[in-house]
PDB file of C-alpha atoms in Angstrom:
ATOM      1  CA  MET B   6       0.017   0.019   0.040  1.00  0.00           C
ATOM      2  CA  LYS B   7       1.452   3.293  -0.926  1.00  0.00           C
ATOM      3  CA  SER B   8       1.150   6.247   1.323  1.00  0.00           C
ATOM      4  CA  SER B   9       2.058   9.804   0.626  1.00  0.00           C
ATOM      5  CA  ALA B  10       3.333  12.173   3.248  1.00  0.00           C
ATOM      6  CA  LYS B  11       2.150  15.738   2.960  1.00  0.00           C
ATOM      7  CA  LEU B  12       4.343  18.660   4.201  1.00  0.00           C
ATOM      8  CA  ILE B  13       2.278  21.402   5.898  1.00  0.00           C
ATOM      9  CA  LEU B  14       3.890  24.820   6.119  1.00  0.00           C
ATOM     10  CA  LEU B  15       2.603  27.407   8.425  1.00  0.00           C
ATOM     11  CA  HIS B  16       2.982  30.927   7.344  1.00  0.00           C
ATOM     12  CA  PRO B  17       2.422  33.735   9.795  1.00  0.00           C
ATOM     13  CA  SER B  18       0.117  36.340   8.746  1.00  0.00           C
ATOM     14  CA  ILE B  19       1.237  39.868   7.958  1.00  0.00           C
ATOM     15  CA  HIS B  20      -0.793  41.216  10.799  1.00  0.00           C
ATOM     16  CA  LYS B  21       1.152  39.065  13.363  1.00  0.00           C
ATOM     17  CA  GLN B  22       4.351  40.187  11.814  1.00  0.00           C
ATOM     18  CA  SER B  23       3.611  43.849  12.177  1.00  0.00           C
ATOM     19  CA  ASN B  24       2.549  43.402  15.722  1.00  0.00           C
ATOM     20  CA  GLY B  25       5.675  41.560  16.878  1.00  0.00           C
ATOM     21  CA  GLY B  26       7.676  44.393  15.249  1.00  0.00           C
ATOM     22  CA  SER B  27       5.911  47.042  17.111  1.00  0.00           C
ATOM     23  CA  VAL B  28       6.476  45.203  20.425  1.00  0.00           C
ATOM     24  CA  ILE B  29      10.282  45.067  19.707  1.00  0.00           C
ATOM     25  CA  ALA B  30      10.358  48.749  18.561  1.00  0.00           C
ATOM     26  CA  SER B  31       8.531  49.635  21.750  1.00  0.00           C
ATOM     27  CA  SER B  32      10.865  47.845  23.730  1.00  0.00           C
ATOM     28  CA  HIS B  33      13.851  49.520  22.256  1.00  0.00           C
ATOM     29  CA  ARG B  34      12.244  52.967  22.895  1.00  0.00           C
ATOM     30  CA  SER B  35      11.717  52.092  26.463  1.00  0.00           C
ATOM     31  CA  TRP B  36      15.340  51.243  26.989  1.00  0.00           C
ATOM     32  CA  CYS B  37      16.326  54.378  25.046  1.00  0.00           C
ATOM     33  CA  LEU B  38      14.039  56.359  27.274  1.00  0.00           C
ATOM     34  CA  PHE B  39      15.340  54.663  30.416  1.00  0.00           C
ATOM     35  CA  PHE B  40      19.048  55.279  29.542  1.00  0.00           C
ATOM     36  CA  LEU B  41      18.222  58.812  28.629  1.00  0.00           C
ATOM     37  CA  LEU B  42      16.534  59.541  31.912  1.00  0.00           C
ATOM     38  CA  PHE B  43      19.459  57.739  33.707  1.00  0.00           C
ATOM     39  CA  PHE B  44      21.978  60.049  32.118  1.00  0.00           C
ATOM     40  CA  ILE B  45      19.863  63.090  32.894  1.00  0.00           C
ATOM     41  CA  PHE B  46      19.644  62.117  36.522  1.00  0.00           C
ATOM     42  CA  ALA B  47      23.314  61.411  36.839  1.00  0.00           C
ATOM     43  CA  PHE B  48      24.266  64.673  35.264  1.00  0.00           C
ATOM     44  CA  VAL B  49      21.898  66.702  37.558  1.00  0.00           C
ATOM     45  CA  PHE B  50      23.315  64.750  40.514  1.00  0.00           C
ATOM     46  CA  ILE B  51      26.933  65.197  39.628  1.00  0.00           C
ATOM     47  CA  PHE B  52      26.235  68.931  38.793  1.00  0.00           C
ATOM     48  CA  PHE B  53      24.620  69.829  42.053  1.00  0.00           C
ATOM     49  CA  THR B  54      26.976  67.766  44.170  1.00  0.00           C
ATOM     50  CA  THR B  55      29.964  69.368  42.501  1.00  0.00           C
ATOM     51  CA  ARG B  56      28.466  72.781  43.081  1.00  0.00           C
ATOM     52  CA  GLU B  57      27.793  72.176  46.754  1.00  0.00           C
ATOM     53  CA  ALA B  58      31.253  70.775  47.183  1.00  0.00           C
ATOM     54  CA  ALA B  59      32.770  73.861  45.532  1.00  0.00           C
ATOM     55  CA  ALA B  60      30.614  76.199  47.632  1.00  0.00           C
ATOM     56  CA  THR B  61      31.689  74.286  50.762  1.00  0.00           C
ATOM     57  CA  ALA B  62      35.302  74.672  49.659  1.00  0.00           C
ATOM     58  CA  ARG B  63      34.918  78.341  49.031  1.00  0.00           C
ATOM     59  CA  THR B  64      33.311  78.709  52.528  1.00  0.00           C
ATOM     60  CA  ALA B  65      36.171  76.964  54.250  1.00  0.00           C
ATOM     61  CA  ALA B  66      38.693  78.850  52.321  1.00  0.00           C
ATOM     62  CA  ALA B  67      36.949  82.076  53.304  1.00  0.00           C
ATOM     63  CA  THR B  68      36.736  81.132  56.821  1.00  0.00           C
ATOM     64  CA  SER B  69      40.475  80.172  56.857  1.00  0.00           C
ATOM     65  CA  LYS B  70      41.608  83.454  55.204  1.00  0.00           C
ATOM     66  CA  GLY B  71      38.855  85.690  56.867  1.00  0.00           C
ATOM     67  CA  ALA B  72      38.034  86.743  60.358  1.00  0.00           C
ATOM     68  CA  LEU B  73      37.746  84.520  63.283  1.00  0.00           C
ATOM     69  CA  PRO B  74      34.457  82.688  63.534  1.00  0.00           C
ATOM     70  CA  LYS B  75      32.180  84.665  65.550  1.00  0.00           C
ATOM     71  CA  PRO B  76      31.350  81.914  68.245  1.00  0.00           C
ATOM     72  CA  ILE B  77      35.163  81.626  68.801  1.00  0.00           C
ATOM     73  CA  PHE B  78      35.472  85.423  68.776  1.00  0.00           C
ATOM     74  CA  ASP B  79      32.684  85.826  71.375  1.00  0.00           C
ATOM     75  CA  THR B  80      34.111  83.000  73.640  1.00  0.00           C
ATOM     76  CA  LEU B  81      37.511  84.499  73.937  1.00  0.00           C
ATOM     77  CA  LEU B  82      36.158  87.985  74.570  1.00  0.00           C
ATOM     78  CA  HIS B  83      33.819  86.398  77.251  1.00  0.00           C
ATOM     79  CA  TYR B  84      36.593  84.598  79.160  1.00  0.00           C
ATOM     80  CA  ALA B  85      38.770  87.684  78.972  1.00  0.00           C
ATOM     81  CA  SER B  86      35.947  89.862  80.486  1.00  0.00           C
ATOM     82  CA  ILE B  87      34.978  87.628  83.458  1.00  0.00           C
ATOM     83  CA  ASN B  88      38.559  87.733  84.855  1.00  0.00           C
ATOM     84  CA  PRO B  89      38.979  89.863  87.983  1.00  0.00           C
ATOM     85  CA  THR B  90      39.305  93.602  87.144  1.00  0.00           C
ATOM     86  CA  ASN B  91      40.834  94.842  90.429  1.00  0.00           C
ATOM     87  CA  ILE B  92      44.320  94.460  89.155  1.00  0.00           C
ATOM     88  CA  SER B  93      45.902  97.729  88.140  1.00  0.00           C
ATOM     89  CA  GLY B  94      46.191  98.201  84.384  1.00  0.00           C
ATOM     90  CA  ARG B  95      43.730  95.573  83.417  1.00  0.00           C
ATOM     91  CA  MET B  96      40.924  96.619  80.885  1.00  0.00           C
ATOM     92  CA  SER B  97      37.364  96.403  81.944  1.00  0.00           C
ATOM     93  CA  SER B  98      34.783  94.283  80.242  1.00  0.00           C
ATOM     94  CA  ALA B  99      33.342  97.500  78.561  1.00  0.00           C
ATOM     95  CA  GLU B 100      36.857  98.551  77.324  1.00  0.00           C
ATOM     96  CA  LEU B 101      37.594  95.076  75.973  1.00  0.00           C
ATOM     97  CA  LYS B 102      34.240  95.042  74.031  1.00  0.00           C
ATOM     98  CA  ALA B 103      34.867  98.580  72.653  1.00  0.00           C
ATOM     99  CA  ILE B 104      38.250  97.540  71.038  1.00  0.00           C
ATOM    100  CA  ALA B 105      36.901  94.129  70.161  1.00  0.00           C
ATOM    101  CA  THR B 106      34.029  95.577  68.207  1.00  0.00           C
ATOM    102  CA  VAL B 107      36.350  97.591  66.006  1.00  0.00           C
ATOM    103  CA  LEU B 108      38.466  94.553  65.464  1.00  0.00           C
ATOM    104  CA  ARG B 109      35.447  92.487  64.412  1.00  0.00           C
ATOM    105  CA  ARG B 110      34.451  94.992  61.718  1.00  0.00           C
ATOM    106  CA  CYS B 111      38.086  95.467  60.467  1.00  0.00           C
ATOM    107  CA  ALA B 112      38.526  94.268  56.772  1.00  0.00           C
ATOM    108  CA  VAL B 113      40.773  91.247  56.650  1.00  0.00           C
ATOM    109  CA  PRO B 114      43.796  91.534  56.704  1.00  0.00           C
ATOM    110  CA  CYS B 115      43.659  93.982  59.604  1.00  0.00           C
ATOM    111  CA  ASN B 116      46.835  95.626  60.626  1.00  0.00           C
ATOM    112  CA  VAL B 117      46.966  96.295  64.499  1.00  0.00           C
ATOM    113  CA  LEU B 118      49.776  98.093  66.392  1.00  0.00           C
ATOM    114  CA  VAL B 119      49.819  97.715  70.162  1.00  0.00           C
ATOM    115  CA  PHE B 120      52.123  99.871  72.425  1.00  0.00           C
ATOM    116  CA  GLY B 121      52.646  97.898  75.637  1.00  0.00           C
ATOM    117  CA  LEU B 122      52.422  94.270  76.690  1.00  0.00           C
ATOM    118  CA  SER B 123      49.598  93.443  79.069  1.00  0.00           C
ATOM    119  CA  HIS B 124      47.105  90.979  80.174  1.00  0.00           C
ATOM    120  CA  GLU B 125      45.148  91.420  76.834  1.00  0.00           C
ATOM    121  CA  THR B 126      48.066  90.742  74.720  1.00  0.00           C
ATOM    122  CA  LEU B 127      47.145  87.099  73.614  1.00  0.00           C
ATOM    123  CA  LEU B 128      43.493  88.320  73.399  1.00  0.00           C
ATOM    124  CA  TRP B 129      44.310  91.094  70.700  1.00  0.00           C
ATOM    125  CA  ASN B 130      46.417  88.697  68.821  1.00  0.00           C
ATOM    126  CA  SER B 131      43.748  85.880  68.698  1.00  0.00           C
ATOM    127  CA  LEU B 132      40.944  88.266  67.901  1.00  0.00           C
ATOM    128  CA  ASN B 133      42.679  89.733  64.896  1.00  0.00           C
ATOM    129  CA  HIS B 134      42.693  86.349  63.274  1.00  0.00           C
ATOM    130  CA  ASN B 135      44.611  86.245  59.861  1.00  0.00           C
ATOM    131  CA  GLY B 136      45.471  89.891  60.402  1.00  0.00           C
ATOM    132  CA  ARG B 137      48.802  91.412  61.353  1.00  0.00           C
ATOM    133  CA  THR B 138      49.208  92.354  65.138  1.00  0.00           C
ATOM    134  CA  VAL B 139      52.447  93.844  66.307  1.00  0.00           C
ATOM    135  CA  PHE B 140      53.412  94.615  69.827  1.00  0.00           C
ATOM    136  CA  VAL B 141      56.067  97.031  70.997  1.00  0.00           C
ATOM    137  CA  ASP B 142      57.259  97.333  74.553  1.00  0.00           C
ATOM    138  CA  GLU B 143      59.940  98.990  76.557  1.00  0.00           C
ATOM    139  CA  SER B 144      60.964  95.795  78.301  1.00  0.00           C
ATOM    140  CA  THR B 145      63.366  93.525  76.481  1.00  0.00           C
ATOM    141  CA  TYR B 146      62.806  90.856  79.213  1.00  0.00           C
ATOM    142  CA  PHE B 147      58.994  90.757  78.671  1.00  0.00           C
ATOM    143  CA  VAL B 148      59.359  90.790  74.963  1.00  0.00           C
ATOM    144  CA  SER B 149      61.756  87.785  75.081  1.00  0.00           C
ATOM    145  CA  VAL B 150      59.503  85.807  77.502  1.00  0.00           C
ATOM    146  CA  LEU B 151      56.560  86.455  75.227  1.00  0.00           C
ATOM    147  CA  GLU B 152      58.507  85.336  72.116  1.00  0.00           C
ATOM    148  CA  GLU B 153      59.692  82.166  73.939  1.00  0.00           C
ATOM    149  CA  ARG B 154      56.137  81.148  75.129  1.00  0.00           C
ATOM    150  CA  HIS B 155      54.361  82.263  71.978  1.00  0.00           C
ATOM    151  CA  PRO B 156      56.647  81.995  68.934  1.00  0.00           C
ATOM    152  CA  GLY B 157      53.910  83.061  66.673  1.00  0.00           C
ATOM    153  CA  ILE B 158      53.446  86.552  68.097  1.00  0.00           C
ATOM    154  CA  GLU B 159      55.321  89.431  66.557  1.00  0.00           C
ATOM    155  CA  ALA B 160      56.743  91.664  69.323  1.00  0.00           C
ATOM    156  CA  TYR B 161      59.775  94.153  69.544  1.00  0.00           C
ATOM    157  CA  ASP B 162      61.425  96.023  72.268  1.00  0.00           C
ATOM    158  CA  VAL B 163      61.809  99.761  71.837  1.00  0.00           C
ATOM    159  CA  GLN B 164      63.304 102.626  73.741  1.00  0.00           C
ATOM    160  CA  PHE B 165      61.077 105.292  75.121  1.00  0.00           C
ATOM    161  CA  ALA B 166      63.168 108.320  75.821  1.00  0.00           C
ATOM    162  CA  THR B 167      60.499 110.399  77.292  1.00  0.00           C
ATOM    163  CA  LYS B 168      59.439 110.536  80.952  1.00  0.00           C
ATOM    164  CA  VAL B 169      56.166 111.285  82.748  1.00  0.00           C
ATOM    165  CA  SER B 170      57.678 114.416  84.452  1.00  0.00           C
ATOM    166  CA  GLU B 171      58.577 115.915  81.107  1.00  0.00           C
ATOM    167  CA  LEU B 172      55.095 116.210  79.644  1.00  0.00           C
ATOM    168  CA  TYR B 173      54.840 119.889  79.314  1.00  0.00           C
ATOM    169  CA  ASN B 174      58.563 120.344  78.210  1.00  0.00           C
ATOM    170  CA  LEU B 175      57.776 117.925  75.574  1.00  0.00           C
ATOM    171  CA  ILE B 176      54.767 119.768  74.424  1.00  0.00           C
ATOM    172  CA  GLU B 177      56.788 122.977  74.163  1.00  0.00           C
ATOM    173  CA  HIS B 178      59.491 121.094  72.124  1.00  0.00           C
ATOM    174  CA  TYR B 179      56.841 119.632  69.705  1.00  0.00           C
ATOM    175  CA  LYS B 180      55.278 123.205  69.299  1.00  0.00           C
ATOM    176  CA  PHE B 181      58.586 124.876  68.562  1.00  0.00           C
ATOM    177  CA  HIS B 182      59.440 122.033  65.841  1.00  0.00           C
ATOM    178  CA  VAL B 183      56.007 121.371  64.490  1.00  0.00           C
ATOM    179  CA  LYS B 184      56.798 122.518  60.930  1.00  0.00           C
ATOM    180  CA  ASN B 185      60.111 120.681  60.981  1.00  0.00           C
ATOM    181  CA  GLU B 186      61.024 117.621  62.951  1.00  0.00           C
ATOM    182  CA  CYS B 187      57.713 117.223  64.744  1.00  0.00           C
ATOM    183  CA  ARG B 188      55.373 117.715  61.949  1.00  0.00           C
ATOM    184  CA  PRO B 189      52.262 115.620  61.739  1.00  0.00           C
ATOM    185  CA  VAL B 190      53.031 114.040  58.264  1.00  0.00           C
ATOM    186  CA  GLN B 191      56.583 112.521  58.035  1.00  0.00           C
ATOM    187  CA  ASN B 192      58.488 109.260  58.026  1.00  0.00           C
ATOM    188  CA  LEU B 193      59.284 108.816  61.821  1.00  0.00           C
ATOM    189  CA  LEU B 194      62.214 106.527  60.887  1.00  0.00           C
ATOM    190  CA  PHE B 195      64.349 109.649  59.998  1.00  0.00           C
ATOM    191  CA  SER B 196      62.807 111.964  62.597  1.00  0.00           C
ATOM    192  CA  ASP B 197      64.899 113.894  65.217  1.00  0.00           C
ATOM    193  CA  CYS B 198      61.820 114.893  67.087  1.00  0.00           C
ATOM    194  CA  LYS B 199      62.194 114.072  70.806  1.00  0.00           C
ATOM    195  CA  LEU B 200      58.558 112.604  70.876  1.00  0.00           C
ATOM    196  CA  ALA B 201      59.112 110.100  67.920  1.00  0.00           C
ATOM    197  CA  VAL B 202      59.493 106.409  68.498  1.00  0.00           C
ATOM    198  CA  ASN B 203      61.832 105.728  65.580  1.00  0.00           C
ATOM    199  CA  ASP B 204      63.790 102.534  66.596  1.00  0.00           C
ATOM    200  CA  MET B 205      60.925 100.140  65.588  1.00  0.00           C
ATOM    201  CA  PRO B 206      61.825  97.790  62.792  1.00  0.00           C
ATOM    202  CA  ASN B 207      61.990  99.766  59.485  1.00  0.00           C
ATOM    203  CA  GLN B 208      59.083  98.052  57.837  1.00  0.00           C
ATOM    204  CA  LEU B 209      56.655  98.995  60.498  1.00  0.00           C
ATOM    205  CA  TYR B 210      56.645 102.591  59.484  1.00  0.00           C
ATOM    206  CA  ASP B 211      55.294 101.703  56.046  1.00  0.00           C
ATOM    207  CA  VAL B 212      52.445  99.489  57.249  1.00  0.00           C
ATOM    208  CA  PRO B 213      49.011 101.233  56.893  1.00  0.00           C
ATOM    209  CA  TRP B 214      47.792 100.528  60.455  1.00  0.00           C
ATOM    210  CA  ASP B 215      43.993 100.152  60.814  1.00  0.00           C
ATOM    211  CA  VAL B 216      43.965 100.123  64.702  1.00  0.00           C
ATOM    212  CA  ILE B 217      46.611 101.347  67.064  1.00  0.00           C
ATOM    213  CA  VAL B 218      46.233 100.624  70.884  1.00  0.00           C
ATOM    214  CA  VAL B 219      48.258 102.717  73.318  1.00  0.00           C
ATOM    215  CA  ASP B 220      48.518 100.723  76.612  1.00  0.00           C
ATOM    216  CA  GLY B 221      52.051 101.338  77.207  1.00  0.00           C
ATOM    217  CA  PRO B 222      54.589 102.130  78.347  1.00  0.00           C
ATOM    218  CA  SER B 223      53.514 101.891  81.892  1.00  0.00           C
ATOM    219  CA  GLY B 224      53.963 105.556  83.085  1.00  0.00           C
ATOM    220  CA  HIS B 225      53.251 104.880  86.652  1.00  0.00           C
ATOM    221  CA  SER B 226      55.784 107.098  88.201  1.00  0.00           C
ATOM    222  CA  PRO B 227      57.222 110.628  87.277  1.00  0.00           C
ATOM    223  CA  SER B 228      60.655 108.966  86.234  1.00  0.00           C
ATOM    224  CA  SER B 229      59.023 106.213  84.310  1.00  0.00           C
ATOM    225  CA  PRO B 230      58.540 106.330  80.428  1.00  0.00           C
ATOM    226  CA  GLY B 231      55.505 108.232  79.568  1.00  0.00           C
ATOM    227  CA  ARG B 232      53.084 107.570  76.815  1.00  0.00           C
ATOM    228  CA  THR B 233      53.490 111.074  75.171  1.00  0.00           C
ATOM    229  CA  ALA B 234      55.859 109.549  72.642  1.00  0.00           C
ATOM    230  CA  ALA B 235      53.606 106.536  71.965  1.00  0.00           C
ATOM    231  CA  ILE B 236      50.520 108.848  71.360  1.00  0.00           C
ATOM    232  CA  PHE B 237      52.656 111.288  69.223  1.00  0.00           C
ATOM    233  CA  THR B 238      53.830 108.432  67.114  1.00  0.00           C
ATOM    234  CA  ALA B 239      50.300 106.894  66.805  1.00  0.00           C
ATOM    235  CA  GLY B 240      49.100 110.351  65.514  1.00  0.00           C
ATOM    236  CA  VAL B 241      51.866 110.617  62.970  1.00  0.00           C
ATOM    237  CA  LEU B 242      51.495 107.144  61.675  1.00  0.00           C
ATOM    238  CA  ALA B 243      47.697 107.551  61.280  1.00  0.00           C
ATOM    239  CA  ARG B 244      48.142 110.992  59.357  1.00  0.00           C
ATOM    240  CA  SER B 245      51.110 109.785  57.146  1.00  0.00           C
ATOM    241  CA  LYS B 246      49.916 106.431  56.149  1.00  0.00           C
ATOM    242  CA  ARG B 247      49.889 105.513  52.513  1.00  0.00           C
ATOM    243  CA  GLY B 248      47.058 103.137  51.332  1.00  0.00           C
ATOM    244  CA  GLY B 249      44.581 101.307  53.574  1.00  0.00           C
ATOM    245  CA  VAL B 250      41.429 102.988  54.909  1.00  0.00           C
ATOM    246  CA  GLU B 251      41.069 106.649  55.210  1.00  0.00           C
ATOM    247  CA  LYS B 252      40.859 106.805  59.080  1.00  0.00           C
ATOM    248  CA  THR B 253      42.749 104.874  61.775  1.00  0.00           C
ATOM    249  CA  HIS B 254      41.255 103.869  65.092  1.00  0.00           C
ATOM    250  CA  VAL B 255      43.470 104.875  67.905  1.00  0.00           C
ATOM    251  CA  PHE B 256      42.723 103.663  71.423  1.00  0.00           C
ATOM    252  CA  VAL B 257      44.399 105.204  74.571  1.00  0.00           C
ATOM    253  CA  HIS B 258      44.087 103.369  77.823  1.00  0.00           C
ATOM    254  CA  GLU B 259      44.112 105.010  81.200  1.00  0.00           C
ATOM    255  CA  PHE B 260      42.899 108.222  79.564  1.00  0.00           C
ATOM    256  CA  GLU B 261      42.083 109.593  83.049  1.00  0.00           C
ATOM    257  CA  ARG B 262      45.846 110.220  83.673  1.00  0.00           C
ATOM    258  CA  GLU B 263      47.376 113.693  82.874  1.00  0.00           C
ATOM    259  CA  VAL B 264      49.986 112.418  80.363  1.00  0.00           C
ATOM    260  CA  GLU B 265      47.483 110.463  78.445  1.00  0.00           C
ATOM    261  CA  ASN B 266      44.758 113.029  78.553  1.00  0.00           C
ATOM    262  CA  VAL B 267      46.899 116.011  77.531  1.00  0.00           C
ATOM    263  CA  SER B 268      48.910 114.136  74.955  1.00  0.00           C
ATOM    264  CA  SER B 269      45.695 112.711  73.280  1.00  0.00           C
ATOM    265  CA  PHE B 270      44.055 116.083  72.914  1.00  0.00           C
ATOM    266  CA  GLU B 271      47.393 117.447  71.587  1.00  0.00           C
ATOM    267  CA  PHE B 272      48.041 114.881  69.025  1.00  0.00           C
ATOM    268  CA  LEU B 273      44.911 112.881  68.315  1.00  0.00           C
ATOM    269  CA  CYS B 274      42.625 115.935  68.779  1.00  0.00           C
ATOM    270  CA  ARG B 275      39.221 116.567  70.404  1.00  0.00           C
ATOM    271  CA  GLU B 276      37.368 116.705  67.210  1.00  0.00           C
ATOM    272  CA  ASN B 277      38.582 113.122  66.479  1.00  0.00           C
ATOM    273  CA  LEU B 278      37.251 111.771  69.728  1.00  0.00           C
ATOM    274  CA  VAL B 279      34.534 109.136  69.218  1.00  0.00           C
ATOM    275  CA  ASP B 280      33.811 108.014  72.718  1.00  0.00           C
ATOM    276  CA  THR B 281      35.112 107.379  76.269  1.00  0.00           C
ATOM    277  CA  ILE B 282      34.513 104.004  77.849  1.00  0.00           C
ATOM    278  CA  ASP B 283      35.524 103.798  81.442  1.00  0.00           C
ATOM    279  CA  LEU B 284      39.325 104.581  81.219  1.00  0.00           C
ATOM    280  CA  LEU B 285      39.474 104.122  77.497  1.00  0.00           C
ATOM    281  CA  ALA B 286      39.422 106.902  74.889  1.00  0.00           C
ATOM    282  CA  HIS B 287      38.531 106.010  71.263  1.00  0.00           C
ATOM    283  CA  PHE B 288      39.814 108.329  68.491  1.00  0.00           C
ATOM    284  CA  MET B 289      39.470 108.123  64.732  1.00  0.00           C
ATOM    285  CA  VAL B 290      42.320 109.930  63.054  1.00  0.00           C
ATOM    286  CA  GLY B 291      42.394 110.655  59.131  1.00  0.00           C
ATOM    287  CA  LYS B 292      45.063 111.082  56.729  1.00  0.00           C
ATOM    288  CA  MET B 293      46.659 114.443  56.103  1.00  0.00           C
ATOM    289  CA  LYS B 294      48.638 116.230  53.305  1.00  0.00           C
ATOM    290  CA  ALA B 295      52.161 116.652  53.796  1.00  0.00           C
ATOM    291  CA  THR B 296      51.791 120.394  53.368  1.00  0.00           C
ATOM    292  CA  GLU B 297      49.734 120.647  56.606  1.00  0.00           C
ATOM    293  CA  PHE B 298      51.520 121.431  59.896  1.00  0.00           C
ATOM    294  CA  GLN B 299      48.829 121.350  62.561  1.00  0.00           C
ATOM    295  CA  PHE B 300      47.719 118.227  64.440  1.00  0.00           C
ATOM    296  CA  CYS B 301      44.613 119.744  65.578  1.00  0.00           C
ATOM    297  CA  PRO B 302      43.444 122.696  63.441  1.00  0.00           C
ATOM    298  CA  ASN B 303      40.016 122.945  64.874  1.00  0.00           C
ATOM    299  CA  SER B 304      40.630 122.573  68.559  1.00  0.00           C
ATOM    300  CA  GLU B 305      42.422 124.034  71.469  1.00  0.00           C
ATOM    301  CA  SER B 306      44.092 120.769  72.017  1.00  0.00           C
ATOM    302  CA  SER B 307      45.913 120.477  75.379  1.00  0.00           C
ATOM    303  CA  SER B 308      44.031 123.536  76.835  1.00  0.00           C
ATOM    304  CA  SER B 309      40.958 121.325  77.176  1.00  0.00           C
ATOM    305  CA  PRO B 310      41.522 119.061  80.259  1.00  0.00           C
ATOM    306  CA  LEU B 311      39.659 115.607  80.892  1.00  0.00           C
ATOM    307  CA  LYS B 312      36.855 117.245  82.841  1.00  0.00           C
ATOM    308  CA  SER B 313      35.751 119.205  79.827  1.00  0.00           C
ATOM    309  CA  ILE B 314      34.760 115.944  78.167  1.00  0.00           C
ATOM    310  CA  GLU B 315      32.080 115.405  80.739  1.00  0.00           C
ATOM    311  CA  ASP B 316      30.894 118.853  80.144  1.00  0.00           C
ATOM    312  CA  ASP B 317      29.992 118.301  76.568  1.00  0.00           C
TER     313      ASP B 317
END
């Protein structure tokens, strides 16, 4: 018996082919969309992460180059303020805050010159973070001890040739030479004025000082170095500086004493007096032209004693 086998071929319909192609194309589109969204998300994530990291780096850099962070600044001032104030020469809490406020507002880098080493020396150096703080004192011993214990502090010993008892003789000397050696605008390094402190390191005379604090020499007895020379020098440095801000903050401590009071009105001037806080006087002294030869053109200077401040 003869049997024949038949081959049956199954052909997919055109409709089924086109349906399958659509599924494949749709799958490809889904994957493309997925990868596109993934890359967009990754780009956005990297962009914002990088930007935040850069901002953080800039903030850290600004902090390291800028002023002392406020919490640390306030803490240092707080602990300096709560120490006993019954020790002679120590500044009161109000006096500390007055100087600290100016240091806080001073643009970085802030240049601060301090006449005299005192209990507040480390405080001024710390509060003027990333600025330049220079101390000058008549005691070679105290300067060497400070440098040994705190190598990072810049301090120099200088000679103050004036005495407390010579106050009015020095005033007369300055008035006689005000248009020559004792003029208000000059380079003190080359001055022969008796009131000029001219043995500081040479480079200090070219620094545009933002703040000057006169808290030395001690001046406790008639034969001890008085502060007339320091106050005169502060007045000349403020008026003669090149560059920097227009006015210099000058603080004179123990302003109730005759030498400090008379010298301040003579060389820093009544019209420049901003405020008196306890025993601290705050002056703002502006630059002057080299052709001007009067320290206080608008005041009677030393003819106005301390009590007249209270009458204003």
